[in-house]
Amino acid sequence: MEFVGSHILSVDQFDRSDIEQIFAVADDMQPYAHRTRITRVLQGAILSNMFFESSTRTRVSFGCAFNLLGGEVRETTEIKSSAIAKGESLHDMARVLSGYSDVIVMRHPAEGSVKEFAEASRVPVINGGDGSNEHPTQALLDLYTIRKELEDRGDAIDGLRIAVVGDLRYGRAVHSLLKLLALFDNISVNLVSPPDLTAPLDSVRDLENKGHRVETFQNLEDGVNHVDILYVTRTQEERFPSQEEADRYRGLFRINQTIYTEHCEPNTVIMHPLPRDSRAAAQELDDDLNANPNLAIFRQTDNGVLIRMALFSLILDVADGVHDHAQPVTWFTARRTPRTLG
Ligand code: NCD
């Protein structure tokens, strides 16, 4: 695809060479994301970061990614503090914000809303998650993490064995990830969920039509055997018709160190788009896995900054100029071990 000036709304836009291009630029971003060098390649550019649903890492990492390239970030974080609460349409908001900014990231609870917004925007729009539909940048950072974790063991994405566990019906990160995986060769997917929370039929058919192996499980222990990656998700309780219904699924699938030791291969990588639900009744990914070196959840979040920097620089056409006039960092950085307080 042509990245310059494009919206990023769905992973359907990408082919394998686009993904390779994004990953190559993301690799290049490491010294800036790790704060060993500074680049100002987006100096003067403004990002409107519009999050009309709860978010910590997606919102902050988009903002950090833009700042790390030298740009400025303006943010709105709730429907009630935006003019949507006064009845403003997505069309009008898009026309207004595209007069103020060079690129816009939007998260919104309604499926298709970010596309509708993008159609009226005069600047590129990136989908930060639209209802239970898609979350393209999460899927890219997940795939980038999978690639890195496998590369460290001498393996590639082709031939991957993955178990995807939890709420596969409403989980937009899973929807986008399954579509991206379908672009590779010889993937084997275990879909592990309660019967009412299975993955969309379209995604399953797409994988099967492309020759991948898909198996569905309702039993956690059976589904997590013989996989390279265990991708666990939260019950998306905000998408259920009622809290009572969401509560029925809470805590059904819990991965802890005992389950991992007894049922997974010894070096299975554990991933989760986060946030994990750490409340006692949920714990789909138990805190007792925190010391497990195969727990890659915080490597995923770090990789999110690289992927988002790569997308901004491709869309705004500065990917080739990132290293020009880059400078070393002279101040104390968070990447050095902080002194103990007191
Ligand atoms: C995910 C999302 O918002 O879809 N979170 C994220 O962006 N990392 C997954 C979730 O909320 O469970």
mmCIF file of C-alpha atoms and ligand atoms in Angstrom:
data_model
loop_
_atom_site.group_PDB
_atom_site.id
_atom_site.type_symbol
_atom_site.label_atom_id
_atom_site.label_comp_id
_atom_site.label_asym_id
_atom_site.label_seq_id
_atom_site.Cartn_x
_atom_site.Cartn_y
_atom_site.Cartn_z
ATOM 1 C CA MET A 1 0.000 0.000 0.000
ATOM 2 C CA GLU A 2 0.985 3.651 -0.325
ATOM 3 C CA PHE A 3 1.445 4.795 3.257
ATOM 4 C CA VAL A 4 1.980 8.505 2.659
ATOM 5 C CA GLY A 5 -1.216 10.388 3.504
ATOM 6 C CA SER A 6 -3.235 7.179 4.106
ATOM 7 C CA HIS A 7 -5.731 6.387 6.830
ATOM 8 C CA ILE A 8 -5.036 3.193 8.811
ATOM 9 C CA LEU A 9 -8.503 1.780 9.521
ATOM 10 C CA SER A 10 -8.237 -1.992 9.140
ATOM 11 C CA VAL A 11 -5.533 -4.625 8.786
ATOM 12 C CA ASP A 12 -7.295 -5.563 5.523
ATOM 13 C CA GLN A 13 -5.221 -2.740 4.013
ATOM 14 C CA PHE A 14 -1.929 -4.621 4.486
ATOM 15 C CA ASP A 15 -0.147 -7.332 2.573
ATOM 16 C CA ARG A 16 3.010 -9.104 3.706
ATOM 17 C CA SER A 17 5.354 -6.590 2.120
ATOM 18 C CA ASP A 18 3.562 -3.702 3.897
ATOM 19 C CA ILE A 19 4.035 -5.515 7.186
ATOM 20 C CA GLU A 20 7.734 -6.079 6.447
ATOM 21 C CA GLN A 21 8.075 -2.372 5.666
ATOM 22 C CA ILE A 22 6.397 -1.298 8.918
ATOM 23 C CA PHE A 23 8.562 -3.750 10.911
ATOM 24 C CA ALA A 24 11.782 -2.538 9.249
ATOM 25 C CA VAL A 25 10.961 1.093 10.138
ATOM 26 C CA ALA A 26 9.973 -0.008 13.680
ATOM 27 C CA ASP A 27 13.411 -1.682 14.077
ATOM 28 C CA ASP A 28 14.991 1.631 13.086
ATOM 29 C CA MET A 29 13.092 3.472 15.833
ATOM 30 C CA GLN A 30 14.763 1.613 18.689
ATOM 31 C CA PRO A 31 17.394 4.201 19.693
ATOM 32 C CA TYR A 32 14.698 6.900 19.904
ATOM 33 C CA ALA A 33 12.117 4.779 21.733
ATOM 34 C CA HIS A 34 14.844 3.607 24.127
ATOM 35 C CA ARG A 35 15.908 7.224 24.692
ATOM 36 C CA THR A 36 19.520 6.839 23.629
ATOM 37 C CA ARG A 37 19.062 9.290 20.734
ATOM 38 C CA ILE A 38 16.683 12.181 19.983
ATOM 39 C CA THR A 39 15.076 12.958 16.638
ATOM 40 C CA ARG A 40 12.965 16.043 15.793
ATOM 41 C CA VAL A 41 11.795 14.853 12.400
ATOM 42 C CA LEU A 42 8.129 15.722 13.133
ATOM 43 C CA GLN A 43 8.875 19.118 14.681
ATOM 44 C CA GLY A 44 5.873 21.394 14.091
ATOM 45 C CA ALA A 45 3.429 18.527 13.458
ATOM 46 C CA ILE A 46 0.326 18.113 15.644
ATOM 47 C CA LEU A 47 -1.458 14.865 16.576
ATOM 48 C CA SER A 48 -5.058 14.948 17.829
ATOM 49 C CA ASN A 49 -5.337 11.896 20.071
ATOM 50 C CA MET A 50 -9.078 11.304 20.550
ATOM 51 C CA PHE A 51 -9.991 8.470 22.923
ATOM 52 C CA PHE A 52 -13.724 8.098 23.527
ATOM 53 C CA GLU A 53 -13.268 4.813 25.404
ATOM 54 C CA SER A 54 -11.043 3.721 28.293
ATOM 55 C CA SER A 55 -7.391 3.397 27.438
ATOM 56 C CA THR A 56 -4.000 3.679 29.059
ATOM 57 C CA ARG A 57 -1.329 2.079 26.873
ATOM 58 C CA THR A 58 -2.803 2.681 23.446
ATOM 59 C CA ARG A 59 -3.467 6.370 24.120
ATOM 60 C CA VAL A 60 -0.203 7.071 25.930
ATOM 61 C CA SER A 61 1.941 5.080 23.512
ATOM 62 C CA PHE A 62 0.463 6.890 20.492
ATOM 63 C CA GLY A 63 1.216 10.180 22.267
ATOM 64 C CA CYS A 64 4.739 9.123 23.268
ATOM 65 C CA ALA A 65 5.454 7.838 19.766
ATOM 66 C CA PHE A 66 4.499 11.209 18.285
ATOM 67 C CA ASN A 67 6.473 13.138 20.926
ATOM 68 C CA LEU A 68 9.525 10.921 20.396
ATOM 69 C CA LEU A 69 9.484 11.971 16.720
ATOM 70 C CA GLY A 70 9.419 15.637 17.792
ATOM 71 C CA GLY A 71 5.682 16.321 17.279
ATOM 72 C CA GLU A 72 3.092 17.846 19.622
ATOM 73 C CA VAL A 73 0.040 16.013 20.992
ATOM 74 C CA ARG A 74 -3.445 17.345 21.825
ATOM 75 C CA GLU A 75 -5.771 14.969 23.604
ATOM 76 C CA THR A 76 -9.461 14.462 24.410
ATOM 77 C CA THR A 77 -10.332 11.502 26.549
ATOM 78 C CA GLU A 78 -14.046 11.190 27.154
ATOM 79 C CA ILE A 79 -17.276 11.594 25.267
ATOM 80 C CA LYS A 80 -18.667 13.736 28.090
ATOM 81 C CA SER A 81 -15.830 16.253 27.758
ATOM 82 C CA SER A 82 -16.102 16.456 23.946
ATOM 83 C CA ALA A 83 -18.724 18.108 21.757
ATOM 84 C CA ILE A 84 -20.170 14.642 20.997
ATOM 85 C CA ALA A 85 -22.026 15.194 24.285
ATOM 86 C CA LYS A 86 -23.665 18.244 22.639
ATOM 87 C CA GLY A 87 -24.778 16.195 19.639
ATOM 88 C CA GLU A 88 -21.910 16.927 17.250
ATOM 89 C CA SER A 89 -21.614 14.440 14.374
ATOM 90 C CA LEU A 90 -18.442 12.530 13.524
ATOM 91 C CA HIS A 91 -18.452 14.390 10.198
ATOM 92 C CA ASP A 92 -18.330 17.829 11.806
ATOM 93 C CA MET A 93 -15.770 16.808 14.408
ATOM 94 C CA ALA A 94 -13.531 15.407 11.670
ATOM 95 C CA ARG A 95 -13.745 18.635 9.666
ATOM 96 C CA VAL A 96 -12.891 20.708 12.731
ATOM 97 C CA LEU A 97 -9.999 18.559 13.973
ATOM 98 C CA SER A 98 -8.450 18.182 10.559
ATOM 99 C CA GLY A 99 -8.108 21.966 10.523
ATOM 100 C CA TYR A 100 -6.059 21.789 13.726
ATOM 101 C CA SER A 101 -3.897 18.713 13.235
ATOM 102 C CA ASP A 102 -1.714 16.787 10.789
ATOM 103 C CA VAL A 103 -2.880 13.325 11.847
ATOM 104 C CA ILE A 104 -5.656 12.045 14.111
ATOM 105 C CA VAL A 105 -5.898 8.866 16.211
ATOM 106 C CA MET A 106 -9.391 7.894 17.279
ATOM 107 C CA ARG A 107 -10.857 5.243 19.576
ATOM 108 C CA HIS A 108 -14.654 5.049 19.701
ATOM 109 C CA PRO A 109 -17.162 2.504 21.102
ATOM 110 C CA ALA A 110 -19.131 2.125 17.847
ATOM 111 C CA GLU A 111 -18.048 -0.295 15.109
ATOM 112 C CA GLY A 112 -17.348 1.559 11.866
ATOM 113 C CA SER A 113 -17.223 4.970 13.597
ATOM 114 C CA VAL A 114 -13.548 5.627 12.868
ATOM 115 C CA LYS A 115 -14.103 4.904 9.172
ATOM 116 C CA GLU A 116 -17.070 7.300 9.106
ATOM 117 C CA PHE A 117 -14.923 9.938 10.823
ATOM 118 C CA ALA A 118 -12.032 9.335 8.382
ATOM 119 C CA GLU A 119 -14.297 9.862 5.385
ATOM 120 C CA ALA A 120 -14.834 13.476 6.471
ATOM 121 C CA SER A 121 -11.256 14.109 7.619
ATOM 122 C CA ARG A 122 -8.787 16.111 5.547
ATOM 123 C CA VAL A 123 -5.799 14.488 7.317
ATOM 124 C CA PRO A 124 -4.839 10.836 7.896
ATOM 125 C CA VAL A 125 -6.774 9.006 10.614
ATOM 126 C CA ILE A 126 -5.543 5.949 12.545
ATOM 127 C CA ASN A 127 -8.030 3.557 14.133
ATOM 128 C CA GLY A 128 -7.189 3.144 17.837
ATOM 129 C CA GLY A 129 -10.060 0.627 18.216
ATOM 130 C CA ASP A 130 -13.665 0.885 16.968
ATOM 131 C CA GLY A 131 -16.050 -1.089 19.155
ATOM 132 C CA SER A 132 -15.493 -4.813 18.800
ATOM 133 C CA ASN A 133 -14.514 -4.468 15.153
ATOM 134 C CA GLU A 134 -10.766 -3.876 14.762
ATOM 135 C CA HIS A 135 -7.622 -2.677 16.502
ATOM 136 C CA PRO A 136 -5.050 -2.612 13.707
ATOM 137 C CA THR A 137 -2.085 -1.132 15.589
ATOM 138 C CA GLN A 138 -2.483 -3.639 18.444
ATOM 139 C CA ALA A 139 -2.390 -6.503 15.929
ATOM 140 C CA LEU A 140 0.716 -5.049 14.293
ATOM 141 C CA LEU A 141 2.535 -4.744 17.611
ATOM 142 C CA ASP A 142 1.421 -8.258 18.574
ATOM 143 C CA LEU A 143 2.714 -9.683 15.315
ATOM 144 C CA TYR A 144 5.959 -7.711 15.655
ATOM 145 C CA THR A 145 6.353 -9.170 19.164
ATOM 146 C CA ILE A 146 5.633 -12.692 17.900
ATOM 147 C CA ARG A 147 8.243 -12.239 15.187
ATOM 148 C CA LYS A 148 10.875 -10.985 17.644
ATOM 149 C CA GLU A 149 10.204 -13.699 20.224
ATOM 150 C CA LEU A 150 10.392 -16.425 17.569
ATOM 151 C CA GLU A 151 13.456 -14.913 15.906
ATOM 152 C CA ASP A 152 15.316 -15.173 19.205
ATOM 153 C CA ARG A 153 14.739 -18.950 18.953
ATOM 154 C CA GLY A 154 15.605 -19.176 15.251
ATOM 155 C CA ASP A 155 11.956 -19.520 14.143
ATOM 156 C CA ALA A 156 9.752 -17.452 11.792
ATOM 157 C CA ILE A 157 6.045 -16.538 11.707
ATOM 158 C CA ASP A 158 5.448 -19.055 8.906
ATOM 159 C CA GLY A 159 4.693 -22.368 10.608
ATOM 160 C CA LEU A 160 3.555 -20.648 13.841
ATOM 161 C CA ARG A 161 1.397 -22.582 16.331
ATOM 162 C CA ILE A 162 -0.748 -20.229 18.405
ATOM 163 C CA ALA A 163 -3.559 -20.599 20.957
ATOM 164 C CA VAL A 164 -5.907 -17.628 21.290
ATOM 165 C CA VAL A 165 -7.839 -17.772 24.547
ATOM 166 C CA GLY A 166 -10.833 -15.936 26.012
ATOM 167 C CA ASP A 167 -13.438 -13.569 24.615
ATOM 168 C CA LEU A 168 -12.902 -14.086 20.890
ATOM 169 C CA ARG A 169 -16.323 -12.695 20.028
ATOM 170 C CA TYR A 170 -15.922 -9.114 21.240
ATOM 171 C CA GLY A 171 -12.104 -8.877 21.317
ATOM 172 C CA ARG A 172 -11.129 -6.490 18.517
ATOM 173 C CA ALA A 173 -7.394 -7.114 19.028
ATOM 174 C CA VAL A 174 -7.975 -10.810 18.259
ATOM 175 C CA HIS A 175 -10.116 -9.978 15.206
ATOM 176 C CA SER A 176 -7.288 -7.932 13.691
ATOM 177 C CA LEU A 177 -4.575 -10.420 14.704
ATOM 178 C CA LEU A 178 -6.338 -13.403 13.087
ATOM 179 C CA LYS A 179 -6.611 -11.467 9.811
ATOM 180 C CA LEU A 180 -2.895 -10.627 9.878
ATOM 181 C CA LEU A 181 -1.903 -14.223 10.654
ATOM 182 C CA ALA A 182 -3.910 -15.398 7.632
ATOM 183 C CA LEU A 183 -1.375 -13.562 5.414
ATOM 184 C CA PHE A 184 1.418 -15.951 6.462
ATOM 185 C CA ASP A 185 2.015 -19.633 5.611
ATOM 186 C CA ASN A 186 1.098 -22.808 7.440
ATOM 187 C CA ILE A 187 -0.318 -21.263 10.626
ATOM 188 C CA SER A 188 -1.954 -23.490 13.203
ATOM 189 C CA VAL A 189 -4.549 -21.752 15.408
ATOM 190 C CA ASN A 190 -6.257 -23.124 18.521
ATOM 191 C CA LEU A 191 -9.315 -20.995 19.313
ATOM 192 C CA VAL A 192 -10.164 -21.481 22.990
ATOM 193 C CA SER A 193 -13.366 -19.814 24.219
ATOM 194 C CA PRO A 194 -16.766 -20.445 25.787
ATOM 195 C CA PRO A 195 -19.295 -21.529 23.113
ATOM 196 C CA ASP A 196 -21.031 -18.121 23.094
ATOM 197 C CA LEU A 197 -17.800 -16.161 22.718
ATOM 198 C CA THR A 198 -16.282 -17.824 19.636
ATOM 199 C CA ALA A 199 -14.315 -15.938 16.977
ATOM 200 C CA PRO A 200 -16.247 -14.442 14.026
ATOM 201 C CA LEU A 201 -17.002 -17.063 11.388
ATOM 202 C CA ASP A 202 -15.522 -14.853 8.644
ATOM 203 C CA SER A 203 -12.094 -14.872 10.330
ATOM 204 C CA VAL A 204 -12.162 -18.644 10.770
ATOM 205 C CA ARG A 205 -13.217 -19.212 7.135
ATOM 206 C CA ASP A 206 -10.553 -16.795 5.905
ATOM 207 C CA LEU A 207 -7.845 -18.739 7.766
ATOM 208 C CA GLU A 208 -9.155 -22.090 6.528
ATOM 209 C CA ASN A 209 -9.531 -20.906 2.930
ATOM 210 C CA LYS A 210 -5.887 -19.878 2.980
ATOM 211 C CA GLY A 211 -4.866 -23.391 4.031
ATOM 212 C CA HIS A 212 -4.245 -22.790 7.739
ATOM 213 C CA ARG A 213 -5.292 -25.267 10.424
ATOM 214 C CA VAL A 214 -7.974 -23.993 12.826
ATOM 215 C CA GLU A 215 -9.236 -26.011 15.780
ATOM 216 C CA THR A 216 -11.759 -24.849 18.379
ATOM 217 C CA PHE A 217 -11.703 -25.791 22.071
ATOM 218 C CA GLN A 218 -13.928 -25.136 25.055
ATOM 219 C CA ASN A 219 -11.445 -26.651 27.452
ATOM 220 C CA LEU A 220 -8.423 -24.544 28.402
ATOM 221 C CA GLU A 221 -6.069 -27.425 29.243
ATOM 222 C CA ASP A 222 -6.569 -29.100 25.848
ATOM 223 C CA GLY A 223 -6.296 -25.877 23.855
ATOM 224 C CA VAL A 224 -2.945 -24.660 25.198
ATOM 225 C CA ASN A 225 -0.925 -27.794 24.381
ATOM 226 C CA HIS A 226 1.807 -27.747 21.732
ATOM 227 C CA VAL A 227 1.809 -24.050 20.879
ATOM 228 C CA ASP A 228 4.600 -21.500 20.423
ATOM 229 C CA ILE A 229 2.418 -18.562 21.488
ATOM 230 C CA LEU A 230 -0.348 -18.417 24.064
ATOM 231 C CA TYR A 231 -2.383 -15.246 23.421
ATOM 232 C CA VAL A 232 -4.775 -14.608 26.318
ATOM 233 C CA THR A 233 -7.549 -11.996 26.339
ATOM 234 C CA ARG A 234 -9.834 -10.267 28.834
ATOM 235 C CA THR A 235 -13.618 -10.717 28.860
ATOM 236 C CA GLN A 236 -14.699 -7.495 27.117
ATOM 237 C CA GLU A 237 -17.384 -6.800 29.702
ATOM 238 C CA GLU A 238 -18.142 -3.327 28.344
ATOM 239 C CA ARG A 239 -19.481 -4.926 25.139
ATOM 240 C CA PHE A 240 -22.000 -7.285 26.761
ATOM 241 C CA PRO A 241 -25.728 -6.438 26.741
ATOM 242 C CA SER A 242 -25.727 -6.578 30.563
ATOM 243 C CA GLN A 243 -23.264 -6.839 33.435
ATOM 244 C CA GLU A 244 -24.950 -10.090 34.566
ATOM 245 C CA GLU A 245 -24.151 -11.680 31.233
ATOM 246 C CA ALA A 246 -20.519 -10.521 31.363
ATOM 247 C CA ASP A 247 -20.202 -11.882 34.900
ATOM 248 C CA ARG A 248 -21.097 -15.368 33.669
ATOM 249 C CA TYR A 249 -17.809 -15.533 31.754
ATOM 250 C CA ARG A 250 -15.580 -13.913 34.325
ATOM 251 C CA GLY A 251 -12.850 -16.225 35.553
ATOM 252 C CA LEU A 252 -13.788 -19.159 33.281
ATOM 253 C CA PHE A 253 -10.327 -19.406 31.760
ATOM 254 C CA ARG A 254 -7.413 -18.646 34.050
ATOM 255 C CA ILE A 255 -3.812 -19.251 33.118
ATOM 256 C CA ASN A 256 -1.476 -19.536 36.074
ATOM 257 C CA GLN A 257 1.986 -21.025 36.570
ATOM 258 C CA THR A 258 0.572 -24.465 37.452
ATOM 259 C CA ILE A 259 -1.550 -24.686 34.281
ATOM 260 C CA TYR A 260 1.424 -23.402 32.292
ATOM 261 C CA THR A 261 3.849 -25.953 33.748
ATOM 262 C CA GLU A 262 1.435 -28.858 33.369
ATOM 263 C CA HIS A 263 -0.042 -28.134 29.944
ATOM 264 C CA CYS A 264 2.217 -25.840 27.896
ATOM 265 C CA GLU A 265 5.528 -26.555 26.213
ATOM 266 C CA PRO A 266 8.361 -25.245 28.432
ATOM 267 C CA ASN A 267 9.158 -22.204 26.283
ATOM 268 C CA THR A 268 5.654 -21.182 25.155
ATOM 269 C CA VAL A 269 5.524 -17.375 24.954
ATOM 270 C CA ILE A 270 2.639 -15.803 26.900
ATOM 271 C CA MET A 271 1.011 -12.712 25.418
ATOM 272 C CA HIS A 272 -2.008 -10.513 26.244
ATOM 273 C CA PRO A 273 -3.049 -7.198 24.636
ATOM 274 C CA LEU A 274 -3.584 -5.859 28.182
ATOM 275 C CA PRO A 275 -5.085 -4.664 30.411
ATOM 276 C CA ARG A 276 -5.286 -8.037 32.148
ATOM 277 C CA ASP A 277 -8.140 -8.134 34.620
ATOM 278 C CA SER A 278 -6.344 -8.696 37.935
ATOM 279 C CA ARG A 279 -9.483 -8.611 40.076
ATOM 280 C CA ALA A 280 -9.885 -11.768 42.152
ATOM 281 C CA ALA A 281 -12.914 -13.019 40.204
ATOM 282 C CA ALA A 282 -11.182 -12.718 36.828
ATOM 283 C CA GLN A 283 -7.377 -13.193 36.623
ATOM 284 C CA GLU A 284 -7.267 -14.621 33.108
ATOM 285 C CA LEU A 285 -3.482 -14.247 33.442
ATOM 286 C CA ASP A 286 -2.417 -14.773 37.038
ATOM 287 C CA ASP A 287 0.161 -12.543 38.739
ATOM 288 C CA ASP A 288 2.081 -15.700 39.674
ATOM 289 C CA LEU A 289 3.362 -15.704 36.066
ATOM 290 C CA ASN A 290 5.156 -12.383 36.595
ATOM 291 C CA ALA A 291 8.551 -14.002 37.105
ATOM 292 C CA ASN A 292 8.123 -16.344 34.120
ATOM 293 C CA PRO A 293 10.690 -15.209 31.498
ATOM 294 C CA ASN A 294 8.280 -16.276 28.731
ATOM 295 C CA LEU A 295 5.733 -13.687 29.844
ATOM 296 C CA ALA A 296 6.068 -11.181 26.980
ATOM 297 C CA ILE A 297 3.272 -8.753 27.942
ATOM 298 C CA PHE A 298 5.557 -5.833 28.787
ATOM 299 C CA ARG A 299 7.744 -6.491 25.755
ATOM 300 C CA GLN A 300 4.491 -6.131 23.760
ATOM 301 C CA THR A 301 3.735 -2.733 25.300
ATOM 302 C CA ASP A 302 7.292 -1.520 24.633
ATOM 303 C CA ASN A 303 6.993 -2.676 21.030
ATOM 304 C CA GLY A 304 3.779 -0.663 20.678
ATOM 305 C CA VAL A 305 5.776 2.574 20.727
ATOM 306 C CA LEU A 306 8.072 1.329 17.936
ATOM 307 C CA ILE A 307 5.140 0.284 15.741
ATOM 308 C CA ARG A 308 3.278 3.564 16.278
ATOM 309 C CA MET A 309 6.429 5.601 15.560
ATOM 310 C CA ALA A 310 6.854 3.588 12.355
ATOM 311 C CA LEU A 311 3.276 4.245 11.236
ATOM 312 C CA PHE A 312 3.472 7.983 11.918
ATOM 313 C CA SER A 313 6.732 8.308 10.048
ATOM 314 C CA LEU A 314 5.473 6.310 7.048
ATOM 315 C CA ILE A 315 2.146 8.174 6.860
ATOM 316 C CA LEU A 316 3.779 11.594 7.253
ATOM 317 C CA ASP A 317 6.624 10.626 4.878
ATOM 318 C CA VAL A 318 9.592 11.146 7.188
ATOM 319 C CA ALA A 319 10.750 7.523 7.584
ATOM 320 C CA ASP A 320 13.919 8.204 5.560
ATOM 321 C CA GLY A 321 14.814 11.371 7.486
ATOM 322 C CA VAL A 322 14.502 10.096 11.052
ATOM 323 C CA HIS A 323 18.262 9.768 11.571
ATOM 324 C CA ASP A 324 19.113 13.170 10.033
ATOM 325 C CA HIS A 325 20.300 15.595 12.718
ATOM 326 C CA ALA A 326 19.582 13.008 15.446
ATOM 327 C CA GLN A 327 21.382 13.765 18.706
ATOM 328 C CA PRO A 328 22.530 11.722 21.687
ATOM 329 C CA VAL A 329 20.520 12.015 24.908
ATOM 330 C CA THR A 330 22.362 13.916 27.631
ATOM 331 C CA TRP A 331 19.853 13.831 30.508
ATOM 332 C CA PHE A 332 19.120 11.068 33.003
ATOM 333 C CA THR A 333 16.761 8.642 31.260
ATOM 334 C CA ALA A 334 14.116 6.348 32.686
ATOM 335 C CA ARG A 335 15.899 3.490 30.942
ATOM 336 C CA ARG A 336 18.783 3.757 33.423
ATOM 337 C CA THR A 337 18.100 2.108 36.759
ATOM 338 C CA PRO A 338 16.597 4.779 39.047
ATOM 339 C CA ARG A 339 18.254 5.412 42.416
ATOM 340 C CA THR A 340 16.309 3.980 45.337
ATOM 341 C CA LEU A 341 14.385 6.695 47.133
ATOM 342 C CA GLY A 342 15.037 7.549 50.806
HETATM 343 C C1 NCD B 1 -7.392 -3.910 24.050
HETATM 344 C C2 NCD B 1 -8.533 -3.110 23.450
HETATM 345 O O1 NCD B 1 -8.780 -1.960 23.864
HETATM 346 O O2 NCD B 1 -9.148 -3.632 22.548
HETATM 347 N N1 NCD B 1 -6.561 -3.100 24.836
HETATM 348 C C3 NCD B 1 -5.552 -2.408 24.238
HETATM 349 O O3 NCD B 1 -5.776 -1.526 23.453
HETATM 350 N N2 NCD B 1 -4.302 -2.813 24.505
HETATM 351 C C4 NCD B 1 -7.828 -5.159 24.730
HETATM 352 C C5 NCD B 1 -8.733 -5.019 25.916
HETATM 353 O O4 NCD B 1 -9.163 -3.929 26.308
HETATM 354 O O5 NCD B 1 -9.028 -6.062 26.513
#
